[in-house]
Short mmCIF file of C-alpha atoms in Angstrom, two decimals:
data_model
loop_
_atom_site.label_atom_id
_atom_site.label_comp_id
_atom_site.label_asym_id
_atom_site.label_seq_id
_atom_site.Cartn_x
_atom_site.Cartn_y
_atom_site.Cartn_z
CA UNK A 1 0.04 0.03 0.06
CA UNK A 2 1.17 3.54 -0.45
CA UNK A 3 2.13 5.70 2.60
CA UNK A 4 -0.93 6.59 4.61
CA UNK A 5 -2.81 9.71 3.30
CA UNK A 6 -3.95 12.25 5.95
CA UNK A 7 -7.37 10.56 5.99
CA UNK A 8 -5.80 7.16 6.49
CA UNK A 9 -3.68 8.39 9.26
CA UNK A 10 -6.79 9.87 10.97
CA UNK A 11 -8.80 6.47 10.60
CA UNK A 12 -5.66 4.68 11.86
CA UNK A 13 -5.66 6.78 15.08
CA UNK A 14 -9.56 6.56 15.50
CA UNK A 15 -9.22 2.77 15.26
CA UNK A 16 -6.49 2.43 17.75
CA UNK A 17 -8.40 4.64 20.25
CA UNK A 18 -11.65 2.88 19.75
CA UNK A 19 -10.10 -0.60 19.94
CA UNK A 20 -7.72 0.14 22.81
CA UNK A 21 -4.42 -0.56 20.79
CA UNK A 22 -1.51 1.37 20.00
CA UNK A 23 1.03 1.46 17.04
CA UNK A 24 4.73 1.08 17.43
CA UNK A 25 6.60 4.23 16.28
CA UNK A 26 9.89 2.99 15.02
CA UNK A 27 12.99 5.29 14.63
CA UNK A 28 14.75 4.74 11.25
CA UNK A 29 18.10 6.05 10.09
CA UNK A 30 18.62 4.40 6.80
CA UNK A 31 16.90 2.62 3.77
CA UNK A 32 17.69 -0.79 5.43
CA UNK A 33 16.11 0.17 8.88
CA UNK A 34 13.02 1.41 7.02
CA UNK A 35 12.95 -1.90 5.05
CA UNK A 36 13.14 -3.75 8.45
CA UNK A 37 10.41 -1.71 9.80
CA UNK A 38 8.04 -2.27 6.80
CA UNK A 39 8.70 -6.01 6.90
CA UNK A 40 8.13 -6.27 10.78
CA UNK A 41 4.68 -4.21 10.49
CA UNK A 42 3.77 -6.49 7.32
CA UNK A 43 4.63 -9.81 9.27
CA UNK A 44 2.61 -8.49 12.36
CA UNK A 45 -0.27 -7.54 9.78
CA UNK A 46 -0.28 -4.16 11.67
CA UNK A 47 -0.32 -0.72 10.42
CA UNK A 48 2.29 1.48 11.94
CA UNK A 49 4.36 4.65 12.20
CA UNK A 50 8.04 5.25 11.20
CA UNK A 51 9.74 8.31 12.50
CA UNK A 52 13.01 10.15 12.02
CA UNK A 53 14.95 12.28 14.62
CA UNK A 54 17.02 15.23 13.93
CA UNK A 55 20.15 13.13 14.12
CA UNK A 56 18.66 10.53 12.15
CA UNK A 57 17.70 12.84 9.28
CA UNK A 58 21.19 14.33 9.38
CA UNK A 59 22.65 10.79 9.14
CA UNK A 60 20.28 10.10 6.24
CA UNK A 61 21.79 12.95 4.30
CA UNK A 62 25.25 11.42 4.71
CA UNK A 63 27.45 11.42 7.79
CA UNK A 64 29.76 14.17 6.53
CA UNK A 65 26.76 16.33 5.12
CA UNK A 66 24.16 16.52 7.86
CA UNK A 67 21.51 18.19 6.13
CA UNK A 68 18.50 17.36 8.20
CA UNK A 69 15.92 18.66 5.40
CA UNK A 70 17.57 16.75 2.71
CA UNK A 71 18.04 13.60 4.98
CA UNK A 72 14.36 13.76 6.01
CA UNK A 73 13.05 14.24 2.43
CA UNK A 74 15.25 11.46 1.27
CA UNK A 75 14.28 8.86 3.75
CA UNK A 76 10.55 9.70 3.21
CA UNK A 77 10.96 9.45 -0.51
CA UNK A 78 12.62 5.81 -0.06
CA UNK A 79 9.86 4.86 2.38
CA UNK A 80 7.14 6.32 0.03
CA UNK A 81 8.39 4.27 -2.91
CA UNK A 82 9.12 0.71 -1.09
CA UNK A 83 6.06 1.01 1.07
CA UNK A 84 3.77 0.27 -1.94
CA UNK A 85 5.14 -3.29 -1.93
CA UNK A 86 3.96 -4.06 1.79
CA UNK A 87 0.26 -4.60 2.61
CA UNK A 88 0.06 -2.20 5.39
CA UNK A 89 -0.45 1.54 6.13
CA UNK A 90 2.50 3.39 7.22
CA UNK A 91 2.60 6.96 8.57
CA UNK A 92 6.06 8.97 8.54
CA UNK A 93 6.64 11.12 11.46
CA UNK A 94 9.37 13.58 12.69
CA UNK A 95 10.48 12.95 16.10
CA UNK A 96 11.68 15.18 18.98
CA UNK A 97 12.23 18.55 17.39
CA UNK A 98 13.14 20.80 20.38
CA UNK A 99 12.67 24.64 20.09
CA UNK A 100 16.10 25.50 18.78
CA UNK A 101 15.68 23.03 15.72
CA UNK A 102 12.09 24.47 14.59
CA UNK A 103 13.37 26.94 12.25
CA UNK A 104 16.03 24.53 10.60
CA UNK A 105 13.76 21.49 10.41
CA UNK A 106 10.13 21.20 11.19
CA UNK A 107 8.92 24.62 10.05
CA UNK A 108 10.57 24.18 6.57
CA UNK A 109 9.13 20.91 6.18
CA UNK A 110 5.63 22.27 7.07
CA UNK A 111 6.08 25.04 4.60
CA UNK A 112 7.06 22.47 1.95
CA UNK A 113 3.99 20.34 2.81
CA UNK A 114 1.58 23.36 2.87
CA UNK A 115 2.75 23.97 -0.77
CA UNK A 116 2.28 20.31 -1.60
CA UNK A 117 -1.31 20.57 -0.28
CA UNK A 118 -1.97 23.73 -2.23
CA UNK A 119 -1.05 21.86 -5.26
CA UNK A 120 -3.43 19.16 -4.68
CA UNK A 121 -0.91 16.69 -3.31
CA UNK A 122 -0.62 14.79 -0.15
CA UNK A 123 2.20 16.06 2.49
CA UNK A 124 5.45 14.28 2.44
CA UNK A 125 5.14 13.51 6.32
CA UNK A 126 1.91 12.71 8.12
CA UNK A 127 2.98 14.24 11.45
CA UNK A 128 5.60 16.13 13.12
CA UNK A 129 6.66 16.20 16.78
CA UNK A 130 7.42 19.53 18.61
CA UNK A 131 9.45 18.66 21.88
CA UNK A 132 8.66 21.60 24.20
CA UNK A 133 9.93 19.94 27.38
CA UNK A 134 12.97 22.11 27.38
CA UNK A 135 10.86 25.44 27.84
CA UNK A 136 8.25 26.53 30.43
CA UNK A 137 4.86 25.08 29.96
CA UNK A 138 3.50 28.55 28.94
CA UNK A 139 5.86 29.03 26.13
CA UNK A 140 5.57 25.40 25.19
CA UNK A 141 1.99 25.80 24.44
CA UNK A 142 2.20 29.22 22.71
CA UNK A 143 4.75 27.54 20.29
CA UNK A 144 2.47 24.40 19.90
CA UNK A 145 -0.69 26.60 19.06
CA UNK A 146 1.27 28.22 16.22
CA UNK A 147 2.54 24.84 15.12
CA UNK A 148 -1.02 23.35 15.15
CA UNK A 149 -2.10 26.21 12.82
CA UNK A 150 0.56 25.41 10.42
CA UNK A 151 0.01 21.76 10.72
CA UNK A 152 -3.69 22.53 9.50
CA UNK A 153 -2.40 24.03 6.37
CA UNK A 154 -0.19 21.17 5.78
CA UNK A 155 -2.84 18.47 6.49
CA UNK A 156 -0.47 16.90 9.13
CA UNK A 157 -1.01 16.15 12.67
CA UNK A 158 1.09 17.93 15.46
CA UNK A 159 2.58 15.80 18.40
CA UNK A 160 3.40 17.89 21.37
CA UNK A 161 5.05 16.82 24.77
CA UNK A 162 3.56 17.99 28.13
CA UNK A 163 6.18 17.18 30.80
CA UNK A 164 9.61 15.93 30.55
CA UNK A 165 11.07 12.57 29.32
CA UNK A 166 14.25 11.57 31.07
CA UNK A 167 17.32 10.14 29.74
CA UNK A 168 19.16 11.26 26.60
CA UNK A 169 17.92 11.66 22.87
CA UNK A 170 19.97 13.21 20.06
CA UNK A 171 22.13 15.10 22.28
CA UNK A 172 19.31 16.32 24.65
CA UNK A 173 19.45 15.08 28.21
CA UNK A 174 16.87 15.36 31.08
CA UNK A 175 17.14 14.13 34.73
CA UNK A 176 15.19 11.36 36.30
CA UNK A 177 13.11 13.15 38.96
CA UNK A 178 9.58 14.38 39.66
CA UNK A 179 9.56 16.53 36.62
CA UNK A 180 8.94 13.39 34.65
CA UNK A 181 5.28 13.28 35.75
CA UNK A 182 2.60 15.43 34.04
CA UNK A 183 -0.17 16.96 36.37
CA UNK A 184 -3.92 17.29 35.71
CA UNK A 185 -3.25 20.99 35.78
CA UNK A 186 -0.94 20.61 32.91
CA UNK A 187 -3.58 18.71 30.93
CA UNK A 188 -6.01 21.27 31.58
CA UNK A 189 -3.62 24.06 30.53
CA UNK A 190 -3.10 22.22 27.26
CA UNK A 191 -6.81 21.73 26.35
CA UNK A 192 -7.27 25.69 27.10
CA UNK A 193 -4.50 26.47 24.67
CA UNK A 194 -4.81 23.96 21.82
CA UNK A 195 -8.54 23.05 22.30
CA UNK A 196 -9.94 19.43 22.10
CA UNK A 197 -9.87 18.79 18.27
CA UNK A 198 -11.81 21.93 17.11
CA UNK A 199 -8.56 23.75 16.32
CA UNK A 200 -7.00 20.69 14.70
CA UNK A 201 -5.92 17.13 15.72
CA UNK A 202 -2.92 16.83 17.82
CA UNK A 203 -1.26 13.96 19.62
CA UNK A 204 -0.13 14.43 23.33
CA UNK A 205 3.01 12.79 25.13
CA UNK A 206 2.11 13.22 28.60
CA UNK A 207 4.83 11.96 30.88
CA UNK A 208 4.52 9.47 33.61
CA UNK A 209 8.15 8.66 34.36
CA UNK A 210 9.15 7.89 30.96
CA UNK A 211 12.98 7.75 29.97
CA UNK A 212 14.81 7.30 26.76
CA UNK A 213 16.95 4.36 26.63
CA UNK A 214 16.98 1.20 28.63
CA UNK A 215 17.77 1.17 32.48
CA UNK A 216 18.31 -1.65 34.99
CA UNK A 217 15.04 -2.59 36.92
CA UNK A 218 14.27 0.02 39.81
CA UNK A 219 15.80 2.97 38.11
CA UNK A 220 12.77 4.09 36.33
CA UNK A 221 9.23 4.45 38.29
CA UNK A 222 6.73 4.50 35.58
CA UNK A 223 3.15 5.31 36.75
CA UNK A 224 0.69 4.78 33.82
CA UNK A 225 -2.25 5.56 36.20
CA UNK A 226 -1.33 9.34 35.79
CA UNK A 227 -2.74 9.13 32.32
CA UNK A 228 -6.04 7.97 33.51
CA UNK A 229 -6.05 10.64 36.09
CA UNK A 230 -5.36 13.39 33.52
CA UNK A 231 -7.88 12.03 31.01
CA UNK A 232 -10.59 12.04 33.67
CA UNK A 233 -9.85 15.42 35.04
CA UNK A 234 -9.71 17.01 31.56
CA UNK A 235 -12.67 14.89 30.25
CA UNK A 236 -14.81 15.95 33.29
CA UNK A 237 -14.05 19.50 32.70
CA UNK A 238 -14.78 19.72 29.01
CA UNK A 239 -17.46 16.94 28.78
CA UNK A 240 -15.51 14.61 26.73
CA UNK A 241 -14.34 10.93 27.48
CA UNK A 242 -10.64 10.41 27.17
CA UNK A 243 -10.03 13.72 25.44
CA UNK A 244 -6.34 13.11 24.63
CA UNK A 245 -4.77 10.78 21.84
CA UNK A 246 -1.80 9.87 23.91
CA UNK A 247 1.77 8.89 23.08
CA UNK A 248 4.14 6.85 25.21
CA UNK A 249 7.81 8.15 24.70
CA UNK A 250 10.60 6.01 25.95
CA UNK A 251 8.78 2.77 25.54
CA UNK A 252 11.94 0.59 25.09
CA UNK A 253 12.40 -1.71 27.96
CA UNK A 254 8.95 -1.27 29.55
CA UNK A 255 7.16 -4.36 30.89
CA UNK A 256 3.97 -5.69 29.30
CA UNK A 257 1.96 -4.79 32.32
CA UNK A 258 3.09 -1.19 32.05
CA UNK A 259 2.32 -1.10 28.36
CA UNK A 260 -1.13 -2.55 28.75
CA UNK A 261 -2.04 -0.03 31.46
CA UNK A 262 -0.77 2.82 29.29
CA UNK A 263 -2.84 1.56 26.21
CA UNK A 264 -5.81 0.97 28.43
CA UNK A 265 -5.47 4.75 29.40
CA UNK A 266 -5.44 6.13 25.94
CA UNK A 267 -2.03 5.60 24.36
CA UNK A 268 -2.36 5.09 20.55
CA UNK A 269 1.48 5.53 19.76
CA UNK A 270 4.45 4.00 21.51
CA UNK A 271 7.95 5.14 20.53
CA UNK A 272 10.65 2.44 20.39
CA UNK A 273 14.18 3.00 19.26
CA UNK A 274 16.73 1.52 21.79
CA UNK A 275 15.35 -1.90 21.52
CA UNK A 276 15.00 -1.90 17.75
CA UNK A 277 18.51 -0.61 17.43
CA UNK A 278 19.87 -3.53 19.43
CA UNK A 279 17.61 -5.95 17.61
CA UNK A 280 19.22 -4.57 14.29
CA UNK A 281 22.99 -4.71 15.41
CA UNK A 282 22.82 -8.03 17.70
CA UNK A 283 22.69 -10.41 14.51
CA UNK A 284 25.38 -8.28 12.87
CA UNK A 285 27.79 -8.83 15.74
CA UNK A 286 26.91 -12.46 15.89
CA UNK A 287 27.75 -12.85 12.20
CA UNK A 288 30.98 -11.02 12.49
CA UNK A 289 32.19 -13.04 15.55
CA UNK A 290 31.15 -16.36 14.04
CA UNK A 291 32.79 -15.44 10.56
CA UNK A 292 35.77 -13.34 11.54
CA UNK A 293 38.23 -15.17 9.42
CA UNK A 294 35.69 -14.57 6.41
CA UNK A 295 35.03 -10.95 7.12
CA UNK A 296 38.70 -10.15 7.75
CA UNK A 297 41.67 -10.89 5.70
CA UNK A 298 43.43 -12.72 8.53
CA UNK A 299 47.24 -13.75 8.21
CA UNK A 300 47.53 -12.61 4.57
CA UNK A 301 44.35 -14.64 3.54
CA UNK A 302 41.59 -13.03 1.24
CA UNK A 303 38.54 -13.63 3.36
CA UNK A 304 35.39 -14.71 2.22
CA UNK A 305 33.37 -12.19 0.07
CA UNK A 306 30.08 -13.94 0.74
CA UNK A 307 30.66 -13.18 4.49
CA UNK A 308 31.50 -9.65 4.15
CA UNK A 309 28.95 -8.84 1.57
CA UNK A 310 26.79 -6.15 3.03
CA UNK A 311 23.68 -8.18 2.01
CA UNK A 312 24.73 -11.28 4.08
CA UNK A 313 24.79 -9.37 7.41
CA UNK A 314 22.23 -6.84 6.22
CA UNK A 315 19.57 -9.52 5.80
CA UNK A 316 20.21 -10.95 9.33
CA UNK A 317 19.96 -7.21 10.75
CA UNK A 318 16.69 -6.58 8.95
CA UNK A 319 15.16 -9.80 10.16
CA UNK A 320 16.24 -9.20 13.74
CA UNK A 321 14.77 -5.72 13.91
CA UNK A 322 11.53 -6.96 12.06
CA UNK A 323 10.95 -9.58 14.72
CA UNK A 324 11.55 -7.04 17.56
CA UNK A 325 8.59 -4.99 15.69
CA UNK A 326 6.26 -7.93 15.48
CA UNK A 327 6.84 -8.38 19.23
CA UNK A 328 6.01 -4.75 19.97
CA UNK A 329 2.89 -5.02 17.72
CA UNK A 330 1.86 -8.02 19.76
CA UNK A 331 2.32 -6.19 23.20
CA UNK A 332 0.50 -3.04 21.94
CA UNK A 333 -2.22 -5.20 20.44
CA UNK A 334 -1.94 -3.68 16.93
CA UNK A 335 -0.96 -7.13 15.47
CA UNK A 336 -3.78 -8.24 13.09
CA UNK A 337 -5.54 -4.92 12.96
CA UNK A 338 -4.44 -3.58 9.72
CA UNK A 339 -7.04 -1.56 7.79
#
């Protein structure tokens, strides 16, 4: 199927919310990781989301070039072409754009997409995330409101973050402390600034102890019940049940019980990156260790071209990452739900 249209993406979100399941949102950095993600979603019979961070987009343009716009468009173009061969719907998303990167990344992409829509085309990306966790909430919501208006013109969905996700993501680091827990007051302020859909659809990453990366047991205290509390407080205030379309950031390493509770409380998208990075890399390491005398020209020998051919270990990497995505689809209950 082709990449999801804005209408199909909206339907995906509606179906997830009504059916109490969520889509894995998989970070990609290359054509190979895009292919692995598409394969994983297809094998799980799940629609899904692939996303690129600012570092991933720079890498996609070439490690010595670091052009985040060119990299974003190039990765999206590859995904748009190859996705036609997979029987699932895929949305493309930009992930974690902090305030200082807006003018060099998301705003230019939104301008390109608004022009596409004016010309009767679909936007290249289906959604963009503004990470306002680095600024005070009032400023965060003012910027979010401006971006929501731009998103409407581009027929894209805006994702925002209310609260702070701990750990490190693309050079931005936050401590693991009480700031990681969004409050009902924060949720009410969000609806007051952005509306409840009448000003345009947006996804909300409310934080409940989330961190990027994977930590040893006990280091992270996830409290998914916070999501239910905020949904109820805001819902009671505006007369709408479960008003937020929620995003679970820092989903790698979470337990099945934590994931299930978060989805029950309105999560429709969960970001996974660390786990899929490892699933991609682990089979490559295994191949190189087992075939060291083939991938290396040891003691003057010539090695084994079949062992060091990138396709040999690339296929293993693709299969490993695809398998982890299938597992994520099962945990999030999206397996078997494709449109």
